PDB file of N, CA and C in Angstrom:
ATOM      1  N   ALA A   1     -52.648-103.825 109.609  1.00  0.00           N
ATOM      2  CA  ALA A   1     -51.631-102.691 108.983  1.00  0.00           C
ATOM      3  C   ALA A   1     -51.211-103.824 107.327  1.00  0.00           C
ATOM      4  N   PRO A   2     -51.186-102.510 106.594  1.00  0.00           N
ATOM      5  CA  PRO A   2     -51.109-102.905 105.071  1.00  0.00           C
ATOM      6  C   PRO A   2     -49.714-103.902 104.481  1.00  0.00           C
ATOM      7  N   VAL A   3     -48.692-103.602 105.545  1.00  0.00           N
ATOM      8  CA  VAL A   3     -47.371-104.433 104.893  1.00  0.00           C
ATOM      9  C   VAL A   3     -47.180-104.969 106.440  1.00  0.00           C
ATOM     10  N   PHE A   4     -46.594-105.899 106.350  1.00  0.00           N
ATOM     11  CA  PHE A   4     -46.053-106.964 107.734  1.00  0.00           C
ATOM     12  C   PHE A   4     -44.737-108.029 106.911  1.00  0.00           C
ATOM     13  N   PHE A   5     -43.886-107.937 107.641  1.00  0.00           N
ATOM     14  CA  PHE A   5     -42.884-109.087 107.257  1.00  0.00           C
ATOM     15  C   PHE A   5     -41.782-109.296 108.555  1.00  0.00           C
ATOM     16  N   ASN A   6     -41.635-110.855 108.386  1.00  0.00           N
ATOM     17  CA  ASN A   6     -40.920-111.354 109.668  1.00  0.00           C
ATOM     18  C   ASN A   6     -40.243-112.448 109.114  1.00  0.00           C
ATOM     19  N   MET A   7     -38.289-112.788 109.850  1.00  0.00           N
ATOM     20  CA  MET A   7     -38.187-113.427 108.985  1.00  0.00           C
ATOM     21  C   MET A   7     -37.136-113.811 110.354  1.00  0.00           C
ATOM     22  N   GLY A   8     -36.502-114.851 110.157  1.00  0.00           N
ATOM     23  CA  GLY A   8     -35.625-115.548 111.636  1.00  0.00           C
ATOM     24  C   GLY A   8     -34.285-115.044 111.097  1.00  0.00           C
ATOM     25  N   LEU A   9     -33.432-114.043 111.450  1.00  0.00           N
ATOM     26  CA  LEU A   9     -32.336-113.946 110.688  1.00  0.00           C
ATOM     27  C   LEU A   9     -30.943-114.901 111.173  1.00  0.00           C
ATOM     28  N   TYR A  10     -31.133-115.780 112.234  1.00  0.00           N
ATOM     29  CA  TYR A  10     -30.102-116.370 112.931  1.00  0.00           C
ATOM     30  C   TYR A  10     -30.083-117.524 113.783  1.00  0.00           C
ATOM     31  N   GLY A  11     -30.124-118.796 113.507  1.00  0.00           N
ATOM     32  CA  GLY A  11     -29.711-119.992 114.285  1.00  0.00           C
ATOM     33  C   GLY A  11     -31.383-120.242 114.282  1.00  0.00           C
ATOM     34  N   ASN A  12     -32.085-121.118 115.235  1.00  0.00           N
ATOM     35  CA  ASN A  12     -33.191-121.745 115.901  1.00  0.00           C
ATOM     36  C   ASN A  12     -34.017-120.980 116.861  1.00  0.00           C
ATOM     37  N   SER A  13     -35.212-120.715 116.385  1.00  0.00           N
ATOM     38  CA  SER A  13     -36.363-120.438 117.572  1.00  0.00           C
ATOM     39  C   SER A  13     -35.950-121.561 118.509  1.00  0.00           C
ATOM     40  N   SER A  14     -35.805-120.864 119.740  1.00  0.00           N
ATOM     41  CA  SER A  14     -36.215-121.449 121.257  1.00  0.00           C
ATOM     42  C   SER A  14     -37.177-121.707 121.494  1.00  0.00           C
ATOM     43  N   VAL A  15     -38.360-121.003 120.754  1.00  0.00           N
ATOM     44  CA  VAL A  15     -39.896-121.286 120.896  1.00  0.00           C
ATOM     45  C   VAL A  15     -40.475-122.262 120.290  1.00  0.00           C
ATOM     46  N   ILE A  16     -42.000-122.532 120.403  1.00  0.00           N
ATOM     47  CA  ILE A  16     -42.669-123.421 119.468  1.00  0.00           C
ATOM     48  C   ILE A  16     -43.297-122.307 118.324  1.00  0.00           C
ATOM     49  N   PHE A  17     -43.105-122.823 116.970  1.00  0.00           N
ATOM     50  CA  PHE A  17     -43.887-121.937 115.923  1.00  0.00           C
ATOM     51  C   PHE A  17     -42.970-120.623 115.579  1.00  0.00           C
ATOM     52  N   GLY A  18     -41.646-120.793 116.263  1.00  0.00           N
ATOM     53  CA  GLY A  18     -40.941-119.578 116.424  1.00  0.00           C
ATOM     54  C   GLY A  18     -39.941-119.427 114.575  1.00  0.00           C
ATOM     55  N   ASP A  19     -39.736-118.361 114.589  1.00  0.00           N
ATOM     56  CA  ASP A  19     -39.012-118.263 112.936  1.00  0.00           C
ATOM     57  C   ASP A  19     -37.270-118.630 113.060  1.00  0.00           C
ATOM     58  N   ASN A  20     -37.121-119.852 112.425  1.00  0.00           N
ATOM     59  CA  ASN A  20     -35.587-120.180 112.342  1.00  0.00           C
ATOM     60  C   ASN A  20     -34.901-119.604 110.935  1.00  0.00           C
ATOM     61  N   LYS A  21     -33.798-119.554 110.902  1.00  0.00           N
ATOM     62  CA  LYS A  21     -32.944-118.889 110.631  1.00  0.00           C
ATOM     63  C   LYS A  21     -33.723-119.340 107.998  1.00  0.00           C
ATOM     64  N   GLY A  22     -33.928-118.029 108.010  1.00  0.00           N
ATOM     65  CA  GLY A  22     -34.643-118.241 106.522  1.00  0.00           C
ATOM     66  C   GLY A  22     -35.873-118.624 106.575  1.00  0.00           C
ATOM     67  N   GLN A  23     -36.497-118.785 107.333  1.00  0.00           N
ATOM     68  CA  GLN A  23     -38.015-118.762 107.586  1.00  0.00           C
ATOM     69  C   GLN A  23     -38.855-118.016 108.183  1.00  0.00           C
ATOM     70  N   GLY A  24     -40.150-117.663 107.524  1.00  0.00           N
ATOM     71  CA  GLY A  24     -40.642-116.114 107.832  1.00  0.00           C
ATOM     72  C   GLY A  24     -42.091-116.324 107.243  1.00  0.00           C
ATOM     73  N   SER A  25     -42.731-114.844 107.508  1.00  0.00           N
ATOM     74  CA  SER A  25     -44.207-114.549 106.452  1.00  0.00           C
ATOM     75  C   SER A  25     -44.015-113.430 106.111  1.00  0.00           C
ATOM     76  N   TYR A  26     -45.298-113.207 105.456  1.00  0.00           N
ATOM     77  CA  TYR A  26     -45.285-111.853 105.043  1.00  0.00           C
ATOM     78  C   TYR A  26     -46.417-111.379 104.712  1.00  0.00           C
ATOM     79  N   SER A  27     -46.859-109.976 104.469  1.00  0.00           N
ATOM     80  CA  SER A  27     -48.884-109.565 104.274  1.00  0.00           C
ATOM     81  C   SER A  27     -48.454-108.339 103.423  1.00  0.00           C
ATOM     82  N   LEU A  28     -49.272-108.103 102.558  1.00  0.00           N
ATOM     83  CA  LEU A  28     -49.522-107.036 102.092  1.00  0.00           C
ATOM     84  C   LEU A  28     -50.893-106.697 101.534  1.00  0.00           C
ATOM     85  N   GLY A  29     -51.255-105.716 101.610  1.00  0.00           N
ATOM     86  CA  GLY A  29     -52.857-105.518 101.570  1.00  0.00           C
ATOM     87  C   GLY A  29     -52.962-103.981 101.687  1.00  0.00           C
ATOM     88  N   VAL A  30     -54.514-103.709 101.729  1.00  0.00           N
ATOM     89  CA  VAL A  30     -54.862-102.350 101.755  1.00  0.00           C
ATOM     90  C   VAL A  30     -56.157-102.137 102.587  1.00  0.00           C
ATOM     91  N   SER A  31     -56.281-100.791 102.811  1.00  0.00           N
ATOM     92  CA  SER A  31     -57.763-100.864 104.056  1.00  0.00           C
ATOM     93  C   SER A  31     -58.049 -99.892 103.745  1.00  0.00           C
ATOM     94  N   PHE A  32     -59.340 -99.655 103.665  1.00  0.00           N
ATOM     95  CA  PHE A  32     -59.866 -98.340 103.786  1.00  0.00           C
ATOM     96  C   PHE A  32     -60.931 -98.351 104.423  1.00  0.00           C
ATOM     97  N   ASP A  33     -61.825 -96.927 105.087  1.00  0.00           N
ATOM     98  CA  ASP A  33     -63.275 -96.718 105.634  1.00  0.00           C
ATOM     99  C   ASP A  33     -63.986 -96.233 104.532  1.00  0.00           C
ATOM    100  N   VAL A  34     -65.188 -96.404 105.371  1.00  0.00           N
ATOM    101  CA  VAL A  34     -66.090 -95.561 103.981  1.00  0.00           C
ATOM    102  C   VAL A  34     -67.194 -95.002 105.065  1.00  0.00           C
ATOM    103  N   ASP A  35     -67.371 -94.003 105.151  1.00  0.00           N
ATOM    104  CA  ASP A  35     -68.149 -93.164 106.269  1.00  0.00           C
ATOM    105  C   ASP A  35     -67.872 -93.571 107.439  1.00  0.00           C
ATOM    106  N   ASN A  36     -67.060 -93.864 108.140  1.00  0.00           N
ATOM    107  CA  ASN A  36     -66.684 -93.897 109.662  1.00  0.00           C
ATOM    108  C   ASN A  36     -67.443 -95.277 109.977  1.00  0.00           C
ATOM    109  N   THR A  37     -68.406 -96.025 109.292  1.00  0.00           N
ATOM    110  CA  THR A  37     -68.995 -96.917 109.089  1.00  0.00           C
ATOM    111  C   THR A  37     -68.791 -98.484 108.809  1.00  0.00           C
ATOM    112  N   TYR A  38     -68.142 -98.240 107.286  1.00  0.00           N
ATOM    113  CA  TYR A  38     -67.670 -99.717 106.645  1.00  0.00           C
ATOM    114  C   TYR A  38     -66.134 -99.783 106.875  1.00  0.00           C
ATOM    115  N   ALA A  39     -65.528-101.039 106.990  1.00  0.00           N
ATOM    116  CA  ALA A  39     -63.857-100.865 106.690  1.00  0.00           C
ATOM    117  C   ALA A  39     -63.532-102.394 106.281  1.00  0.00           C
ATOM    118  N   PHE A  40     -63.092-102.397 104.975  1.00  0.00           N
ATOM    119  CA  PHE A  40     -62.569-103.055 104.177  1.00  0.00           C
ATOM    120  C   PHE A  40     -61.523-103.354 104.119  1.00  0.00           C
ATOM    121  N   ASP A  41     -61.031-104.490 104.028  1.00  0.00           N
ATOM    122  CA  ASP A  41     -59.113-104.467 104.083  1.00  0.00           C
ATOM    123  C   ASP A  41     -58.891-105.778 102.990  1.00  0.00           C
ATOM    124  N   VAL A  42     -58.002-106.325 102.219  1.00  0.00           N
ATOM    125  CA  VAL A  42     -57.848-107.240 101.424  1.00  0.00           C
ATOM    126  C   VAL A  42     -56.359-107.011 101.876  1.00  0.00           C
ATOM    127  N   LYS A  43     -55.855-108.487 101.964  1.00  0.00           N
ATOM    128  CA  LYS A  43     -54.661-108.915 102.183  1.00  0.00           C
ATOM    129  C   LYS A  43     -54.111-110.090 101.081  1.00  0.00           C
ATOM    130  N   TYR A  44     -52.812-110.026 100.930  1.00  0.00           N
ATOM    131  CA  TYR A  44     -52.266-111.225 100.379  1.00  0.00           C
ATOM    132  C   TYR A  44     -51.356-111.649 101.376  1.00  0.00           C
ATOM    133  N   ASN A  45     -51.444-112.663 101.658  1.00  0.00           N
ATOM    134  CA  ASN A  45     -50.293-113.547 102.901  1.00  0.00           C
ATOM    135  C   ASN A  45     -49.343-114.354 102.209  1.00  0.00           C
ATOM    136  N   GLY A  46     -48.498-114.896 102.767  1.00  0.00           N
ATOM    137  CA  GLY A  46     -47.441-115.680 102.262  1.00  0.00           C
ATOM    138  C   GLY A  46     -46.692-116.042 103.399  1.00  0.00           C
ATOM    139  N   TYR A  47     -46.174-117.276 103.048  1.00  0.00           N
ATOM    140  CA  TYR A  47     -45.022-118.200 104.174  1.00  0.00           C
ATOM    141  C   TYR A  47     -43.285-117.928 103.317  1.00  0.00           C
ATOM    142  N   LEU A  48     -42.664-118.063 104.075  1.00  0.00           N
ATOM    143  CA  LEU A  48     -41.188-117.940 103.449  1.00  0.00           C
ATOM    144  C   LEU A  48     -40.484-119.277 104.104  1.00  0.00           C
ATOM    145  N   GLY A  49     -39.832-120.033 103.528  1.00  0.00           N
ATOM    146  CA  GLY A  49     -39.081-121.163 104.031  1.00  0.00           C
ATOM    147  C   GLY A  49     -38.254-122.004 102.871  1.00  0.00           C
ATOM    148  N   ARG A  50     -37.537-122.545 103.656  1.00  0.00           N
ATOM    149  CA  ARG A  50     -36.454-123.414 102.621  1.00  0.00           C
ATOM    150  C   ARG A  50     -37.353-124.751 103.061  1.00  0.00           C
ATOM    151  N   HIS A  51     -37.225-125.181 101.175  1.00  0.00           N
ATOM    152  CA  HIS A  51     -37.764-126.601 100.990  1.00  0.00           C
ATOM    153  C   HIS A  51     -37.197-127.267 100.171  1.00  0.00           C
ATOM    154  N   GLY A  52     -37.220-128.601 100.407  1.00  0.00           N
ATOM    155  CA  GLY A  52     -36.679-129.881  99.535  1.00  0.00           C
ATOM    156  C   GLY A  52     -37.391-131.091  99.550  1.00  0.00           C
ATOM    157  N   ASN A  53     -36.443-131.916  99.175  1.00  0.00           N
ATOM    158  CA  ASN A  53     -36.752-133.089  98.990  1.00  0.00           C
ATOM    159  C   ASN A  53     -35.524-134.107  99.574  1.00  0.00           C
ATOM    160  N   ASP A  54     -36.197-135.275 100.114  1.00  0.00           N
ATOM    161  CA  ASP A  54     -34.508-136.153 100.293  1.00  0.00           C
ATOM    162  C   ASP A  54     -33.869-136.794  99.541  1.00  0.00           C
ATOM    163  N   SER A  55     -33.531-137.392  99.290  1.00  0.00           N
ATOM    164  CA  SER A  55     -32.511-137.889  98.185  1.00  0.00           C
ATOM    165  C   SER A  55     -33.314-138.727  97.482  1.00  0.00           C
ATOM    166  N   ALA A  56     -34.738-139.458  97.812  1.00  0.00           N
ATOM    167  CA  ALA A  56     -35.245-140.764  97.272  1.00  0.00           C
ATOM    168  C   ALA A  56     -36.539-139.732  96.828  1.00  0.00           C
ATOM    169  N   GLY A  57     -36.576-138.735  96.972  1.00  0.00           N
ATOM    170  CA  GLY A  57     -37.640-137.790  96.296  1.00  0.00           C
ATOM    171  C   GLY A  57     -38.909-138.030  97.495  1.00  0.00           C
ATOM    172  N   ALA A  58     -38.883-138.866  98.154  1.00  0.00           N
ATOM    173  CA  ALA A  58     -40.124-139.551  98.995  1.00  0.00           C
ATOM    174  C   ALA A  58     -40.871-138.215  99.743  1.00  0.00           C
ATOM    175  N   ALA A  59     -40.000-137.835 100.760  1.00  0.00           N
ATOM    176  CA  ALA A  59     -40.013-136.773 102.025  1.00  0.00           C
ATOM    177  C   ALA A  59     -39.883-135.555 101.482  1.00  0.00           C
ATOM    178  N   SER A  60     -40.728-134.756 102.127  1.00  0.00           N
ATOM    179  CA  SER A  60     -40.796-133.178 101.999  1.00  0.00           C
ATOM    180  C   SER A  60     -39.666-132.870 103.242  1.00  0.00           C
ATOM    181  N   LEU A  61     -39.078-131.785 103.057  1.00  0.00           N
ATOM    182  CA  LEU A  61     -37.830-131.514 103.994  1.00  0.00           C
ATOM    183  C   LEU A  61     -38.073-129.604 104.157  1.00  0.00           C
ATOM    184  N   ASN A  62     -38.004-129.312 105.287  1.00  0.00           N
ATOM    185  CA  ASN A  62     -37.934-128.009 105.535  1.00  0.00           C
ATOM    186  C   ASN A  62     -37.222-127.521 106.735  1.00  0.00           C
ATOM    187  N   ASN A  63     -36.986-126.140 106.874  1.00  0.00           N
ATOM    188  CA  ASN A  63     -36.186-125.772 107.724  1.00  0.00           C
ATOM    189  C   ASN A  63     -36.915-125.449 109.430  1.00  0.00           C
ATOM    190  N   ALA A  64     -38.507-125.801 109.359  1.00  0.00           N
ATOM    191  CA  ALA A  64     -38.903-124.859 110.849  1.00  0.00           C
ATOM    192  C   ALA A  64     -40.324-125.940 110.691  1.00  0.00           C
ATOM    193  N   VAL A  65     -40.748-125.698 111.862  1.00  0.00           N
ATOM    194  CA  VAL A  65     -42.348-126.112 111.903  1.00  0.00           C
ATOM    195  C   VAL A  65     -43.372-125.316 110.762  1.00  0.00           C
ATOM    196  N   LEU A  66     -43.123-124.203 110.524  1.00  0.00           N
ATOM    197  CA  LEU A  66     -44.605-123.910 109.773  1.00  0.00           C
ATOM    198  C   LEU A  66     -43.786-123.368 108.326  1.00  0.00           C
ATOM    199  N   GLY A  67     -42.025-124.273 108.192  1.00  0.00           N
ATOM    200  CA  GLY A  67     -42.126-124.519 106.980  1.00  0.00           C
ATOM    201  C   GLY A  67     -42.726-125.084 105.932  1.00  0.00           C
ATOM    202  N   LYS A  68     -43.723-125.969 106.434  1.00  0.00           N
ATOM    203  CA  LYS A  68     -44.146-126.625 105.366  1.00  0.00           C
ATOM    204  C   LYS A  68     -45.218-126.224 104.673  1.00  0.00           C
ATOM    205  N   TYR A  69     -45.452-124.784 104.994  1.00  0.00           N
ATOM    206  CA  TYR A  69     -46.435-123.969 104.427  1.00  0.00           C
ATOM    207  C   TYR A  69     -46.039-122.899 102.935  1.00  0.00           C
ATOM    208  N   TRP A  70     -44.856-123.639 102.910  1.00  0.00           N
ATOM    209  CA  TRP A  70     -44.103-122.312 102.100  1.00  0.00           C
ATOM    210  C   TRP A  70     -45.076-122.106 100.615  1.00  0.00           C
ATOM    211  N   ASP A  71     -45.604-123.019 100.333  1.00  0.00           N
ATOM    212  CA  ASP A  71     -46.442-123.041  99.141  1.00  0.00           C
ATOM    213  C   ASP A  71     -47.881-122.888  98.881  1.00  0.00           C
ATOM    214  N   ARG A  72     -48.161-122.445 100.413  1.00  0.00           N
ATOM    215  CA  ARG A  72     -49.873-122.032 100.843  1.00  0.00           C
ATOM    216  C   ARG A  72     -50.196-120.743 100.708  1.00  0.00           C
ATOM    217  N   ASP A  73     -49.645-120.076 100.062  1.00  0.00           N
ATOM    218  CA  ASP A  73     -49.995-117.969 100.180  1.00  0.00           C
ATOM    219  C   ASP A  73     -51.396-118.310  99.714  1.00  0.00           C
ATOM    220  N   TRP A  74     -52.031-117.015 100.315  1.00  0.00           N
ATOM    221  CA  TRP A  74     -53.484-117.039 101.048  1.00  0.00           C
ATOM    222  C   TRP A  74     -54.026-115.820 100.616  1.00  0.00           C
ATOM    223  N   VAL A  75     -55.439-115.053 100.400  1.00  0.00           N
ATOM    224  CA  VAL A  75     -55.711-113.967 100.259  1.00  0.00           C
ATOM    225  C   VAL A  75     -57.050-113.673 101.073  1.00  0.00           C
ATOM    226  N   SER A  76     -56.866-112.872 102.113  1.00  0.00           N
ATOM    227  CA  SER A  76     -58.221-112.648 103.542  1.00  0.00           C
ATOM    228  C   SER A  76     -58.818-111.571 102.509  1.00  0.00           C
ATOM    229  N   PHE A  77     -60.000-111.625 102.794  1.00  0.00           N
ATOM    230  CA  PHE A  77     -60.760-110.445 102.826  1.00  0.00           C
ATOM    231  C   PHE A  77     -61.405-110.208 104.165  1.00  0.00           C
ATOM    232  N   THR A  78     -61.676-109.098 104.908  1.00  0.00           N
ATOM    233  CA  THR A  78     -62.488-108.447 106.020  1.00  0.00           C
ATOM    234  C   THR A  78     -63.330-107.260 105.612  1.00  0.00           C
ATOM    235  N   PHE A  79     -64.590-107.529 106.344  1.00  0.00           N
ATOM    236  CA  PHE A  79     -65.648-106.666 106.155  1.00  0.00           C
ATOM    237  C   PHE A  79     -66.304-106.277 107.514  1.00  0.00           C
ATOM    238  N   LYS A  80     -65.705-104.988 108.006  1.00  0.00           N
ATOM    239  CA  LYS A  80     -66.470-104.399 109.280  1.00  0.00           C
ATOM    240  C   LYS A  80     -67.354-103.761 109.432  1.00  0.00           C
ATOM    241  N   THR A  81     -68.153-103.594 110.030  1.00  0.00           N
ATOM    242  CA  THR A  81     -68.990-102.471 110.205  1.00  0.00           C
ATOM    243  C   THR A  81     -69.771-102.157 111.647  1.00  0.00           C
ATOM    244  N   SER A  82     -69.924-100.804 112.124  1.00  0.00           N
ATOM    245  CA  SER A  82     -70.238-100.504 113.465  1.00  0.00           C
ATOM    246  C   SER A  82     -72.111 -99.865 113.033  1.00  0.00           C
ATOM    247  N   PHE A  83     -72.346 -99.704 114.151  1.00  0.00           N
ATOM    248  CA  PHE A  83     -73.998 -98.912 114.259  1.00  0.00           C
ATOM    249  C   PHE A  83     -74.541 -98.302 115.793  1.00  0.00           C
TER     250      PHE A  83
END
């Protein structure tokens, strides 16, 4: 899928790695096939989350388990072929 977005809308998730309010992830990309033999996929992936530091500036605070990845966006490239 070239576009993906999810975000917690209200409260805290009841499952591990679930999205809490204001926390989520997204992906934007392009996909194309060449002669029904080769498939290319390029995506930019990112995480959304509230982030801050404690009053001493020593510890990192976030609103969910995956909230610590708020600055870990990445790009993926996938190549598939069939024969």
